[in-house]
Coordinates of C-alpha atoms in Angstrom, one line a residue:
Chain A
M184 CA -15.8 7.1 -0.4
G185 CA -12.6 8.3 -2.0
L186 CA -10.5 8.6 -5.0
A187 CA -10.7 5.5 -7.4
K188 CA -7.6 3.6 -8.2
R189 CA -7.1 3.8 -12.0
I190 CA -6.7 1.3 -14.7
I191 CA -4.8 2.5 -17.6
P192 CA -4.5 0.5 -20.9
C193 CA -1.3 1.2 -22.7
L194 CA -1.0 1.6 -26.5
D195 CA 2.6 0.9 -27.8
V196 CA 2.5 2.5 -31.1
D197 CA 5.0 1.8 -33.8
Q198 CA 4.4 3.9 -37.2
G199 CA 0.7 4.2 -36.3
R200 CA -0.1 0.8 -35.4
V201 CA -0.4 -0.7 -31.8
V202 CA 2.0 -3.2 -31.3
K203 CA 3.2 -5.3 -28.1
G204 CA 6.5 -7.0 -27.7
V205 CA 7.6 -9.4 -25.2
K206 CA 10.6 -8.0 -23.2
F207 CA 10.6 -5.1 -25.8
E208 CA 11.3 -7.4 -28.7
D209 CA 9.2 -9.6 -30.9
I210 CA 6.6 -7.1 -31.9
R211 CA 3.2 -8.3 -32.7
D212 CA 0.4 -6.2 -34.5
A213 CA -2.6 -5.6 -32.4
G214 CA -4.4 -2.8 -34.6
D215 CA -5.5 0.8 -35.0
P216 CA -4.8 2.8 -32.0
V217 CA -7.8 4.9 -32.5
E218 CA -10.3 2.0 -32.8
I219 CA -8.8 0.4 -29.7
S220 CA -8.9 3.4 -27.5
R221 CA -12.6 3.8 -28.5
R222 CA -13.2 0.2 -27.3
Y223 CA -11.3 1.0 -23.9
N224 CA -13.2 4.2 -23.5
R225 CA -16.6 2.2 -24.1
E226 CA -15.4 -0.6 -21.6
G227 CA -14.6 2.1 -18.7
A228 CA -10.9 2.8 -19.0
D229 CA -10.0 5.6 -16.7
E230 CA -7.2 6.9 -18.8
I231 CA -5.2 5.9 -21.9
T232 CA -1.4 6.0 -22.4
F233 CA -0.1 6.2 -25.8
L234 CA 3.7 5.5 -26.0
D235 CA 5.2 5.9 -29.3
I236 CA 7.9 3.4 -29.5
T237 CA 9.4 4.4 -32.8
A238 CA 9.2 8.0 -32.3
S239 CA 11.8 8.7 -35.0
H240 CA 11.9 12.4 -36.2
E241 CA 9.8 11.6 -39.6
N242 CA 7.0 9.7 -37.7
R243 CA 6.2 12.6 -35.5
A244 CA 3.5 13.9 -37.7
T245 CA 1.8 10.8 -37.6
T246 CA 1.7 10.6 -33.9
Y247 CA 0.2 14.2 -33.6
E248 CA -2.5 13.2 -36.3
T249 CA -3.3 9.6 -34.3
V250 CA -3.3 11.7 -30.9
S251 CA -5.6 14.4 -32.3
R252 CA -8.1 11.9 -33.7
M253 CA -8.1 10.0 -30.4
A254 CA -8.7 13.2 -28.3
S255 CA -11.8 14.2 -30.5
E256 CA -13.6 11.2 -29.6
V257 CA -12.3 9.8 -26.5
F258 CA -13.3 11.9 -23.4
I259 CA -10.9 10.5 -20.9
P260 CA -7.4 11.6 -20.0
L261 CA -4.7 10.8 -22.6
T262 CA -1.0 10.6 -21.7
V263 CA 1.6 10.4 -24.7
G264 CA 5.2 9.5 -24.4
G265 CA 7.9 8.4 -26.6
G266 CA 10.7 10.5 -27.9
I267 CA 9.9 13.8 -26.2
R268 CA 13.2 15.8 -26.2
N269 CA 12.3 19.3 -25.9
T270 CA 9.5 21.7 -24.6
D271 CA 8.2 22.2 -28.5
N272 CA 7.5 18.4 -28.7
I273 CA 5.5 18.9 -25.5
R274 CA 3.6 21.8 -26.6
D275 CA 3.0 20.1 -30.0
L276 CA 1.5 17.0 -28.2
L277 CA -0.7 19.1 -25.7
L278 CA -2.0 21.1 -28.7
A279 CA -2.9 17.8 -30.6
G280 CA -5.0 16.9 -27.6
A281 CA -2.8 15.0 -25.0
D282 CA -3.6 16.0 -21.4
K283 CA -0.2 14.9 -20.0
V284 CA 3.1 13.9 -21.8
S285 CA 5.6 11.4 -20.5
I286 CA 9.2 12.1 -20.4
N287 CA 11.7 9.2 -20.4
T288 CA 14.9 9.2 -21.7
A289 CA 15.2 13.0 -22.0
A290 CA 15.0 13.1 -18.2
V291 CA 17.9 10.8 -17.7
F292 CA 20.1 12.8 -19.9
E293 CA 19.0 16.2 -19.0
P294 CA 17.0 16.4 -15.4
E295 CA 16.7 20.0 -15.8
F296 CA 14.4 19.5 -18.7
V297 CA 11.8 18.1 -16.4
K298 CA 12.1 21.2 -14.1
K299 CA 11.9 23.4 -17.4
A300 CA 8.7 21.4 -18.4
A301 CA 6.9 21.6 -15.3
D302 CA 7.4 25.3 -14.9
K303 CA 6.2 25.9 -18.5
F304 CA 3.3 23.7 -18.8
G305 CA 2.5 22.7 -15.1
S306 CA 3.3 19.6 -13.0
Q307 CA -0.1 18.2 -13.8
C308 CA 0.7 17.3 -17.3
I309 CA 4.3 16.2 -16.8
V310 CA 4.8 12.5 -16.1
V311 CA 8.2 11.2 -15.7
A312 CA 8.7 7.4 -17.1
I313 CA 11.2 5.1 -15.3
D314 CA 12.4 1.9 -16.7
A315 CA 13.9 -0.2 -13.8
K316 CA 15.8 -3.3 -13.6
Q317 CA 16.5 -5.0 -10.5
V318 CA 20.4 -5.1 -9.7
T319 CA 20.4 -6.6 -6.1
S320 CA 17.8 -7.8 -3.7
D321 CA 16.7 -4.2 -2.7
R322 CA 18.2 -1.9 -5.4
W323 CA 16.9 -1.0 -8.9
E324 CA 18.5 1.0 -11.4
I325 CA 17.5 2.9 -14.2
F326 CA 18.0 1.5 -17.9
T327 CA 17.6 3.4 -21.2
H328 CA 17.3 2.2 -24.8
G329 CA 14.5 -0.2 -24.4
G330 CA 16.2 -1.7 -21.4
R331 CA 19.6 -2.2 -23.1
K332 CA 22.0 0.3 -21.5
S333 CA 22.2 0.8 -17.7
T334 CA 22.9 4.3 -16.0
G335 CA 23.9 3.1 -12.5
I336 CA 21.2 5.6 -11.2
D337 CA 19.2 4.3 -8.2
V338 CA 15.5 4.3 -8.9
V339 CA 14.1 5.4 -5.6
E340 CA 16.5 8.3 -5.4
W341 CA 16.0 9.3 -8.9
A342 CA 12.1 9.3 -8.4
V343 CA 12.3 11.5 -5.4
R344 CA 14.6 13.9 -7.4
M345 CA 12.2 14.0 -10.4
V346 CA 9.3 15.0 -8.1
S347 CA 11.2 17.6 -6.6
F348 CA 11.8 19.1 -10.2
G349 CA 8.0 19.0 -10.6
A350 CA 7.1 15.6 -12.1
G351 CA 3.1 15.5 -11.3
E352 CA 3.2 11.5 -11.6
I353 CA 5.7 8.5 -12.0
L354 CA 5.0 5.8 -14.6
L355 CA 7.3 2.8 -13.3
T356 CA 8.0 0.1 -15.6
S357 CA 9.9 -3.0 -14.6
M358 CA 12.0 -4.1 -17.4
D359 CA 12.6 -7.4 -16.0
R360 CA 8.6 -8.0 -15.9
D361 CA 7.7 -6.3 -19.0
G362 CA 6.0 -8.8 -21.3
T363 CA 6.7 -11.6 -19.1
R364 CA 3.0 -11.8 -17.6
N365 CA 4.4 -12.8 -14.3
G366 CA 3.0 -9.7 -12.5
F367 CA 4.4 -6.4 -11.4
D368 CA 7.6 -6.2 -9.4
L369 CA 5.9 -5.3 -6.1
G370 CA 8.8 -4.5 -4.2
L371 CA 10.1 -1.9 -6.9
T372 CA 6.6 -0.6 -6.9
R373 CA 6.1 -0.3 -3.2
S374 CA 9.7 1.2 -2.8
V375 CA 8.8 4.1 -5.0
A376 CA 5.4 4.7 -4.2
D377 CA 6.1 4.9 -0.4
A378 CA 9.1 7.4 -1.2
V379 CA 7.2 10.0 -3.4
T380 CA 4.3 12.3 -2.6
V381 CA 2.9 12.1 -6.3
P382 CA 0.8 9.0 -7.8
V383 CA 2.8 5.9 -9.0
I384 CA 1.7 4.1 -12.0
A385 CA 2.8 0.3 -11.8
S386 CA 3.7 -1.0 -15.2
G387 CA 5.4 -4.2 -16.7
G388 CA 4.4 -7.8 -16.3
V389 CA 0.5 -8.1 -15.9
G390 CA -0.6 -11.5 -17.1
N391 CA -4.1 -11.9 -15.0
L392 CA -6.4 -9.6 -13.0
M393 CA -4.9 -10.5 -9.7
H394 CA -1.8 -8.9 -10.7
L395 CA -3.6 -5.6 -10.9
V396 CA -4.9 -6.0 -7.4
D397 CA -1.6 -6.9 -6.2
G398 CA -0.1 -3.7 -7.7
V399 CA -2.5 -1.6 -5.7
L400 CA -2.9 -3.4 -2.5
E401 CA 0.9 -4.7 -2.1
G402 CA 2.5 -2.2 -4.4
H403 CA 0.8 0.9 -3.4
A404 CA 0.2 2.1 -6.8
E405 CA -2.3 4.8 -7.3
A406 CA -2.8 3.5 -11.0
V407 CA -2.3 0.3 -12.9
L408 CA -1.1 0.0 -16.4
A409 CA -1.5 -2.9 -18.6
A410 CA -1.3 -3.5 -22.4
S411 CA -1.4 -7.1 -23.9
I412 CA -4.3 -8.7 -21.5
F413 CA -6.5 -6.1 -23.0
H414 CA -5.3 -5.8 -26.6
F415 CA -5.9 -9.3 -27.5
A416 CA -9.2 -9.3 -25.3
Q417 CA -8.1 -11.7 -22.9
Y418 CA -9.9 -9.5 -20.2
T419 CA -12.1 -6.4 -20.6
I420 CA -11.6 -3.4 -18.5
G421 CA -15.1 -3.9 -16.8
E422 CA -13.9 -7.5 -15.7
A423 CA -10.4 -5.9 -14.5
K424 CA -12.7 -3.4 -12.3
E425 CA -15.0 -6.0 -11.0
T426 CA -11.9 -8.0 -9.7
M427 CA -10.5 -5.0 -8.0
A428 CA -13.7 -3.9 -6.4
R429 CA -14.3 -7.6 -5.1
S430 CA -10.9 -7.1 -3.6
G431 CA -12.1 -4.0 -1.7
I432 CA -10.4 -1.6 -4.0
E433 CA -12.3 1.6 -5.0
V434 CA -12.8 1.9 -8.6
R435 CA -15.0 3.6 -10.9
L436 CA -17.7 1.4 -12.1
T437 CA -19.7 2.3 -15.2
D438 CA -22.9 1.2 -16.7
Chain B
M723 CA -31.3 29.1 -34.9
V724 CA -28.3 27.0 -33.6
Q725 CA -27.0 28.5 -30.3
T726 CA -23.4 29.7 -30.0
V727 CA -20.9 28.8 -27.2
A728 CA -18.2 30.9 -26.8
V729 CA -14.9 29.2 -25.2
I730 CA -12.7 32.0 -23.8
D731 CA -9.2 31.6 -25.0
Y732 CA -6.8 33.7 -22.9
G733 CA -3.7 31.9 -23.5
S734 CA -4.6 29.0 -20.9
G735 CA -3.5 25.8 -22.6
N736 CA -5.3 23.7 -25.0
L737 CA -8.9 24.2 -25.7
H738 CA -9.4 21.2 -28.1
S739 CA -10.8 18.5 -25.9
V740 CA -13.3 21.3 -24.2
T741 CA -14.5 22.2 -27.9
K742 CA -14.9 18.7 -29.0
A743 CA -16.8 17.5 -25.9
I744 CA -19.3 20.6 -26.0
E745 CA -19.9 19.6 -29.8
N746 CA -20.5 16.1 -28.8
A747 CA -23.1 17.1 -26.1
G748 CA -25.4 18.7 -28.4
T749 CA -26.5 20.8 -31.3
C750 CA -24.6 24.1 -31.2
R751 CA -21.8 26.1 -32.6
V752 CA -18.7 26.4 -30.4
I753 CA -16.1 29.3 -31.1
V754 CA -12.8 29.5 -29.2
T755 CA -12.3 33.1 -29.0
S756 CA -10.5 36.1 -27.0
D757 CA -12.5 38.8 -28.7
A758 CA -14.8 40.7 -26.6
P759 CA -17.9 41.4 -29.0
S760 CA -17.8 37.7 -29.9
I761 CA -18.3 36.5 -26.3
H762 CA -21.0 39.2 -25.8
A763 CA -22.6 37.9 -28.7
A764 CA -22.7 34.1 -27.7
D765 CA -25.6 32.5 -26.2
R766 CA -23.4 30.7 -23.6
V767 CA -19.9 31.3 -22.2
V768 CA -17.5 28.5 -21.1
L769 CA -14.3 29.8 -19.0
P770 CA -11.5 27.2 -19.1
G771 CA -8.3 27.3 -17.4
V772 CA -5.3 25.1 -16.5
G773 CA -1.9 25.8 -14.8
A774 CA -1.4 28.4 -12.2
M775 CA -4.1 30.6 -11.0
G776 CA -2.1 34.0 -11.0
D777 CA -1.2 33.1 -14.7
C778 CA -4.8 32.5 -15.6
M779 CA -5.9 35.7 -13.9
Q780 CA -2.9 37.7 -15.5
G781 CA -3.9 36.3 -19.0
L782 CA -7.3 37.3 -18.6
K783 CA -6.6 40.7 -17.4
D784 CA -4.1 41.4 -20.2
R785 CA -6.8 40.6 -22.6
G786 CA -9.4 42.8 -20.8
L787 CA -11.4 39.7 -20.3
D788 CA -11.9 40.0 -16.6
S789 CA -14.6 42.8 -17.0
V790 CA -16.1 41.0 -20.0
V791 CA -16.6 37.9 -17.8
L792 CA -18.3 39.9 -15.0
D793 CA -20.5 41.7 -17.6
V794 CA -21.9 38.4 -19.4
I795 CA -22.7 36.7 -16.4
T796 CA -25.4 39.4 -15.7
T797 CA -27.1 38.3 -18.7
K798 CA -26.2 34.7 -19.8
P799 CA -25.1 31.3 -18.5
L800 CA -21.4 30.7 -18.0
M801 CA -19.7 27.6 -17.1
G802 CA -16.2 27.8 -15.5
I803 CA -13.8 24.8 -15.5
C804 CA -11.0 23.7 -13.3
V805 CA -8.6 27.0 -12.8
G806 CA -11.6 28.7 -14.6
M807 CA -13.9 28.0 -11.5
Q808 CA -10.9 29.0 -9.1
I809 CA -10.5 32.5 -10.7
L810 CA -14.3 32.9 -10.1
A811 CA -13.6 32.7 -6.2
E812 CA -12.4 36.0 -4.3
Y813 CA -8.7 35.0 -3.6
G814 CA -6.4 32.2 -4.1
E815 CA -3.2 31.4 -2.0
E816 CA -1.1 30.2 -4.9
S817 CA 2.1 32.0 -5.6
S818 CA 2.3 35.1 -3.4
G819 CA -1.6 35.3 -3.4
V820 CA -4.0 36.2 -6.3
N821 CA -6.8 38.5 -6.3
A822 CA -9.4 36.9 -8.2
L823 CA -13.0 37.8 -9.7
G824 CA -15.1 37.4 -6.7
V825 CA -18.2 35.9 -8.2
F826 CA -18.3 33.4 -5.6
P827 CA -17.2 34.3 -1.8
G828 CA -14.2 32.3 -0.4
Q829 CA -10.8 31.2 -1.1
I830 CA -8.9 28.7 -3.0
R831 CA -6.4 26.9 -0.7
Q832 CA -3.4 24.3 -1.3
F833 CA -4.0 20.8 -0.3
S834 CA -1.7 20.0 2.7
K835 CA 1.0 17.3 1.7
S836 CA 0.5 15.7 5.0
M837 CA -3.2 14.7 4.5
K838 CA -3.7 10.9 5.4
T839 CA -6.5 8.4 4.6
D840 CA -8.5 6.7 7.6
A841 CA -6.1 3.9 7.2
G842 CA -3.1 6.3 7.7
D843 CA -1.7 6.2 4.2
L844 CA -0.4 9.5 2.9
L845 CA -2.8 11.2 0.3
K846 CA -1.0 12.1 -2.8
V847 CA -1.1 15.6 -4.2
P848 CA -2.0 16.6 -6.9
H849 CA -5.6 15.2 -6.3
M850 CA -5.4 13.4 -9.6
G851 CA -8.1 10.9 -10.9
W852 CA -11.8 9.9 -10.5
N853 CA -13.7 10.9 -7.3
E854 CA -17.4 10.9 -6.2
V855 CA -19.2 14.2 -6.2
V856 CA -22.0 14.5 -3.4
Q857 CA -24.8 16.6 -5.2
V858 CA -26.9 19.3 -3.9
P859 CA -30.0 19.6 -5.9
H860 CA -29.5 21.8 -8.9
P861 CA -30.8 21.6 -12.3
M862 CA -27.3 21.0 -13.8
W863 CA -27.3 17.8 -12.3
S864 CA -30.3 16.6 -14.1
G865 CA -30.0 12.9 -15.2
I866 CA -26.6 12.4 -13.3
S867 CA -26.7 10.1 -10.4
D868 CA -25.6 11.3 -7.0
R869 CA -22.0 10.5 -6.3
T870 CA -21.0 10.1 -10.0
R871 CA -17.2 10.1 -10.3
F872 CA -15.5 12.8 -12.3
Y873 CA -12.0 13.3 -13.3
F874 CA -10.0 15.9 -11.1
V875 CA -6.4 17.0 -11.3
H876 CA -5.5 20.0 -9.1
S877 CA -3.5 21.1 -6.1
Y878 CA -5.6 23.8 -5.0
C879 CA -9.3 23.7 -4.0
Y880 CA -12.4 25.8 -2.8
A881 CA -11.9 25.1 0.8
D882 CA -15.3 26.2 2.2
A883 CA -17.4 23.0 1.4
G884 CA -20.2 24.3 3.4
A885 CA -20.7 27.7 1.5
D886 CA -24.3 28.5 0.3
C887 CA -22.7 28.4 -3.5
V888 CA -21.5 24.7 -3.1
I889 CA -23.7 22.6 -5.1
G890 CA -21.4 19.7 -5.3
W891 CA -18.7 18.7 -2.7
C892 CA -15.9 16.2 -2.7
E893 CA -13.6 14.6 -0.1
Y894 CA -9.9 14.3 -0.5
G895 CA -8.4 15.0 3.0
P896 CA -10.9 17.6 4.1
L897 CA -14.1 18.2 2.1
F898 CA -14.1 20.8 -0.7
G899 CA -16.4 22.4 -3.1
A900 CA -16.1 20.5 -6.4
A901 CA -19.1 22.3 -8.1
L902 CA -20.3 26.0 -7.4
A903 CA -23.3 27.9 -8.7
R904 CA -24.8 31.3 -8.1
Q905 CA -27.3 32.8 -10.6
N906 CA -26.2 32.5 -14.1
V907 CA -22.7 30.9 -13.2
F908 CA -22.0 27.2 -12.8
A909 CA -18.5 26.0 -12.3
V910 CA -16.7 22.9 -11.5
Q911 CA -13.2 22.1 -10.1
F912 CA -13.1 18.7 -12.3
H913 CA -12.9 18.3 -16.0
P914 CA -16.2 17.3 -17.7
E915 CA -14.4 17.0 -21.0
K916 CA -12.2 14.2 -19.4
S917 CA -15.0 12.6 -17.4
H918 CA -16.4 10.3 -20.2
D919 CA -20.3 10.1 -20.4
A920 CA -21.1 12.0 -17.2
G921 CA -19.0 15.0 -18.4
I922 CA -20.7 14.9 -21.7
H923 CA -24.1 14.7 -20.0
L924 CA -23.1 17.8 -17.8
Y925 CA -22.2 19.7 -21.0
S926 CA -25.5 18.7 -22.4
N927 CA -27.3 20.2 -19.3
F928 CA -25.4 23.3 -19.7
L929 CA -26.6 23.8 -23.3
S930 CA -30.3 23.5 -22.1
W931 CA -29.8 25.4 -18.7
D932 CA -31.6 28.8 -18.5
G933 CA -29.3 30.3 -15.7
A934 CA -31.9 29.6 -12.8
C935 CA -31.5 27.4 -10.0

C-alpha cells in the first residue's frame, strides 16, 4: 500500500472555452470547462488543472467565475494557472475555490515572488510551472512566452531553487513534446524528479496510455498530466488508470 | 427542522469547498461564522484549517474561539479537518512549538525529509495525494470500505498511530493517525471535501452521527 500516482487532466482555457493546440498553436475548441471537469470527476480524475491561456486582464473575471462554478460541484483538488502576477491574483483564485495556483512566467522574472506567495499562502498551494526545451543532450532551459523566448536558465537548477523558495510541487512541461503525442521527455522528467524533494507532475506529449506509465516508471513523476487524449474522448481516465495498474503502478481505482 | 452546521471561520483560508461539500452531503443549513453565539446555537460544528499550525492556533485564540471549541464539544458533534485536526492535539513541533487544544493526547510531528520507500526511493514531502486509510471500526466509517483512498496534503502528522483515539491510520514512511475520535469529536488529517464520493459520504455520516462511538 502507499500513495497513489495521480492522473491529472488539464484544461487549457481561452476566454471561458477549453482549447488545445499543437505546440501551443493551432487552437481547437474542446468545450465548456465546467462540463468537461464534471466528466473527469465522474471518471475518477485525481485532480484537475485549469490553465488560463489568455489570462489578459479583462478576462480574469471570467476565470474566477468559471473556477467558482467548477469548485462548487467537483470535489477533487483544482489547480489554476495562467497570468498570475501578484499575491492578489492568488488570493482571488483561492477565494474562488482553487486549491493550488500555478506560477510560471512571474517566477522567472521575479523569483522572490514564489517565496512571498509560499510564505503568505503556504507551500501546499504553490505550484511552480516550468516550460522546458532541450538545448543539448543533457541540458534543458526555461522558455517563456509560450515557448518562444529562451531565458538561458538551467531547468534542474531552477527547480531546486524554486523548491528552496517554497514551491510545493513542480509542473514540468516539455515544450519540445507538447502537442506532439510522442510521449513525455523522460530524460527531462527524471532529471528534475530525482533532483527535488517535492512532487513533479510530468506534462507535454502524451499520445497514448503507455506514455503515462513511462512518465511514472521511467520519468519518476509523482503525477502525470494530459489534455487532448482525454478531451476528445480517445481514452477515459478509468482506462488510463487500468493501464497504469496493470503496469504495477499504484493508482486510485473508483467504482 | 433543518439542522445547522457551523463551519468555524477564523481566518484560515477558503471555506468554499468545505461548505459546498457539506451542502452536497445532505439536507442541512451551513453557516460560515466566527460568531460564538452562532457556533453555540448550531447542531454540529466543523473546524477546518490550512497553512501553519501556529497561525491557526493564533487565529482561533485572537477571536476567543479556542474556549468556544472546548465548550461545544461537551454537548455536540464536532469534525476537525487537516490543520483543524492538528490543533485538537496537545502540541505541535511546527515553527518554534505550538501548544494546542489538547482534546486528543499526543503530538504533531514533521515528516522526515529522508524517508524512503521499500524500493529505496525518497518519499516526497509534503505527503500530497490519495492514500489508503486503514479503519478501526467506528460509526463515522459506515458505508465506506476499509482502505478507501482520501486526499491528503500535509508536511506534519499525528505521530502516535497506535494511540487509543486513532480510528484510521495511514502509512507514509512511518504509520500516522489519519482519523481520530473521542466522544463527540471526529477529526481527519485528509480533506473530505477534496476526496470525491468517499469524502462526501464521510460528511453525510457526520450529519447523522450522534457523537457516540
